[in-house]
Structures are given as structure tokens and as C-alpha cells.
mmCIF file with all atom_site columns, C-alpha atoms in Angstrom:
data_model
loop_
_atom_site.group_PDB
_atom_site.id
_atom_site.type_symbol
_atom_site.label_atom_id
_atom_site.label_alt_id
_atom_site.label_comp_id
_atom_site.label_asym_id
_atom_site.label_entity_id
_atom_site.label_seq_id
_atom_site.pdbx_PDB_ins_code
_atom_site.Cartn_x
_atom_site.Cartn_y
_atom_site.Cartn_z
_atom_site.occupancy
_atom_site.B_iso_or_equiv
_atom_site.pdbx_formal_charge
_atom_site.auth_seq_id
_atom_site.auth_comp_id
_atom_site.auth_asym_id
_atom_site.auth_atom_id
_atom_site.pdbx_PDB_model_num
ATOM 1  C CA . UNK W 1 1  ? -34.994 40.726 99.951 1.00 56.00 ? 24 UNK W CA 1
ATOM 2  C CA . UNK W 1 2  ? -34.459 42.206 96.586 1.00 64.00 ? 25 UNK W CA 1
ATOM 3  C CA . UNK W 1 3  ? -32.463 45.368 98.487 1.00 85.00 ? 26 UNK W CA 1
ATOM 4  C CA . UNK W 1 4  ? -29.962 43.021 99.554 1.00 86.00 ? 27 UNK W CA 1
ATOM 5  C CA . UNK W 1 5  ? -29.464 41.533 96.259 1.00 89.00 ? 28 UNK W CA 1
ATOM 6  C CA . UNK W 1 6  ? -29.024 44.845 94.787 1.00 89.00 ? 29 UNK W CA 1
ATOM 7  C CA . UNK W 1 7  ? -27.002 46.144 97.291 1.00 88.00 ? 30 UNK W CA 1
ATOM 8  C CA . UNK W 1 8  ? -24.614 43.110 96.793 1.00 89.00 ? 31 UNK W CA 1
ATOM 9  C CA . UNK W 1 9  ? -24.547 43.595 93.015 1.00 88.00 ? 32 UNK W CA 1
ATOM 10 C CA . UNK W 1 10 ? -23.551 47.351 93.750 1.00 87.00 ? 33 UNK W CA 1
ATOM 11 C CA . UNK W 1 11 ? -20.848 46.577 96.264 1.00 88.00 ? 34 UNK W CA 1
ATOM 12 C CA . UNK W 1 12 ? -19.630 43.653 94.076 1.00 90.00 ? 35 UNK W CA 1
ATOM 13 C CA . UNK W 1 13 ? -19.238 46.115 90.921 1.00 87.00 ? 36 UNK W CA 1
ATOM 14 C CA . UNK W 1 14 ? -17.653 49.227 92.981 1.00 86.00 ? 37 UNK W CA 1
ATOM 15 C CA . UNK W 1 15 ? -15.390 47.382 95.231 1.00 88.00 ? 38 UNK W CA 1
ATOM 16 C CA . UNK W 1 16 ? -12.811 45.938 92.868 1.00 89.00 ? 39 UNK W CA 1
ATOM 17 C CA . UNK W 1 17 ? -12.484 49.512 91.303 1.00 89.00 ? 40 UNK W CA 1
ATOM 18 C CA . UNK W 1 18 ? -11.307 51.331 94.580 1.00 88.00 ? 41 UNK W CA 1
ATOM 19 C CA . UNK W 1 19 ? -7.319  50.403 94.135 1.00 90.00 ? 42 UNK W CA 1
ATOM 20 C CA . UNK W 1 20 ? -7.601  51.736 90.304 1.00 90.00 ? 43 UNK W CA 1
ATOM 21 C CA . UNK W 1 21 ? -9.467  54.960 91.953 1.00 87.00 ? 44 UNK W CA 1
ATOM 22 C CA . UNK W 1 22 ? -6.839  55.197 94.399 1.00 89.00 ? 45 UNK W CA 1
ATOM 23 C CA . UNK W 1 23 ? -3.941  54.885 92.119 1.00 91.00 ? 46 UNK W CA 1
ATOM 24 C CA . UNK W 1 24 ? -5.676  57.741 89.928 1.00 90.00 ? 47 UNK W CA 1
ATOM 25 C CA . UNK W 1 25 ? -5.853  59.621 93.185 1.00 89.00 ? 48 UNK W CA 1
ATOM 26 C CA . UNK W 1 26 ? -2.152  59.230 94.018 1.00 90.00 ? 49 UNK W CA 1
ATOM 27 C CA . UNK W 1 27 ? -1.368  60.462 90.152 1.00 89.00 ? 50 UNK W CA 1
ATOM 28 C CA . UNK W 1 28 ? -3.447  63.470 90.427 1.00 89.00 ? 51 UNK W CA 1
ATOM 29 C CA . UNK W 1 29 ? -1.944  64.565 93.681 1.00 87.00 ? 52 UNK W CA 1
ATOM 30 C CA . UNK W 1 30 ? 1.651   64.195 92.387 1.00 87.00 ? 53 UNK W CA 1
ATOM 31 C CA . UNK W 1 31 ? 0.574   65.787 88.913 1.00 88.00 ? 54 UNK W CA 1
ATOM 32 C CA . UNK W 1 32 ? -0.648  69.168 91.156 1.00 88.00 ? 55 UNK W CA 1
ATOM 33 C CA . UNK W 1 33 ? 2.627   68.903 92.642 1.00 88.00 ? 56 UNK W CA 1
ATOM 34 C CA . UNK W 1 34 ? 4.458   69.326 89.836 1.00 89.00 ? 57 UNK W CA 1
ATOM 35 C CA . UNK W 1 35 ? 2.401   71.781 88.519 1.00 90.00 ? 58 UNK W CA 1
ATOM 36 C CA . UNK W 1 36 ? 2.562   74.314 91.749 1.00 91.00 ? 59 UNK W CA 1
ATOM 37 C CA . UNK W 1 37 ? 6.767   73.767 91.266 1.00 93.00 ? 60 UNK W CA 1
ATOM 38 C CA . UNK W 1 38 ? 6.564   74.980 87.978 1.00 93.00 ? 61 UNK W CA 1
ATOM 39 C CA . UNK W 1 39 ? 4.166   77.787 88.862 1.00 95.00 ? 62 UNK W CA 1
ATOM 40 C CA . UNK W 1 40 ? 6.559   78.562 91.496 1.00 95.00 ? 63 UNK W CA 1
ATOM 41 C CA . UNK W 1 41 ? 9.689   78.095 89.682 1.00 95.00 ? 64 UNK W CA 1
ATOM 42 C CA . UNK W 1 42 ? 8.212   80.339 86.617 1.00 96.00 ? 65 UNK W CA 1
ATOM 43 C CA . UNK W 1 43 ? 7.359   83.144 88.771 1.00 95.00 ? 66 UNK W CA 1
ATOM 44 C CA . UNK W 1 44 ? 10.621  82.940 90.199 1.00 96.00 ? 67 UNK W CA 1
ATOM 45 C CA . UNK W 1 45 ? 12.004  83.129 86.621 1.00 95.00 ? 68 UNK W CA 1
ATOM 46 C CA . UNK W 1 46 ? 10.418  85.858 85.718 1.00 94.00 ? 69 UNK W CA 1
ATOM 47 C CA . UNK W 1 47 ? 10.917  88.066 88.778 1.00 94.00 ? 70 UNK W CA 1
ATOM 48 C CA . UNK W 1 48 ? 14.513  87.456 87.688 1.00 92.00 ? 71 UNK W CA 1
ATOM 49 C CA . UNK W 1 49 ? 14.157  88.317 84.027 1.00 92.00 ? 72 UNK W CA 1
ATOM 50 C CA . UNK W 1 50 ? 12.374  91.550 84.962 1.00 90.00 ? 73 UNK W CA 1
ATOM 51 C CA . UNK W 1 51 ? 15.129  92.327 87.608 1.00 91.00 ? 74 UNK W CA 1
ATOM 52 C CA . UNK W 1 52 ? 18.119  91.975 84.931 1.00 90.00 ? 75 UNK W CA 1
ATOM 53 C CA . UNK W 1 53 ? 16.543  92.959 81.781 1.00 87.00 ? 76 UNK W CA 1
ATOM 54 C CA . UNK W 1 54 ? 13.771  95.410 82.998 1.00 80.00 ? 77 UNK W CA 1
ATOM 55 C CA . UNK W 1 55 ? 10.061  95.282 82.683 1.00 68.00 ? 78 UNK W CA 1
ATOM 56 C CA . UNK W 1 56 ? 8.165   92.539 80.671 1.00 56.00 ? 79 UNK W CA 1
ATOM 57 C CA . UNK W 1 57 ? 6.156   93.631 77.795 1.00 55.00 ? 80 UNK W CA 1
#
């Protein structure tokens, strides 16, 4: 009997947090995409700079 009450309390506390956790997960995913795009653009810029201005110090 005590196990069911404890499980009910845990589910009651954790379940309302799921939408918040999902929103955080989506924001982290978008941030990762932005970081990857930035890294790609940074590498592209570095390659163009080396091509037109010589080697990088």
C-alpha cells in the first residue's frame, strides 16, 4: 500500500515537469543547430581568408 502512495506522489510531482523539460530539449536542439552552422561558416571564412590573404598565423 505504501509503494502505491509513494509512486503516486512521484508521478504527481514529475508529470507536470514534462512540458518544461520538452521545451528545454527543443531549445537545446536549436542551439546545437546554430552552433554547428556557426562552426561551418567560421571554417568557410578561415578558408577564404587563407586563400586570399595567405596563411593564418
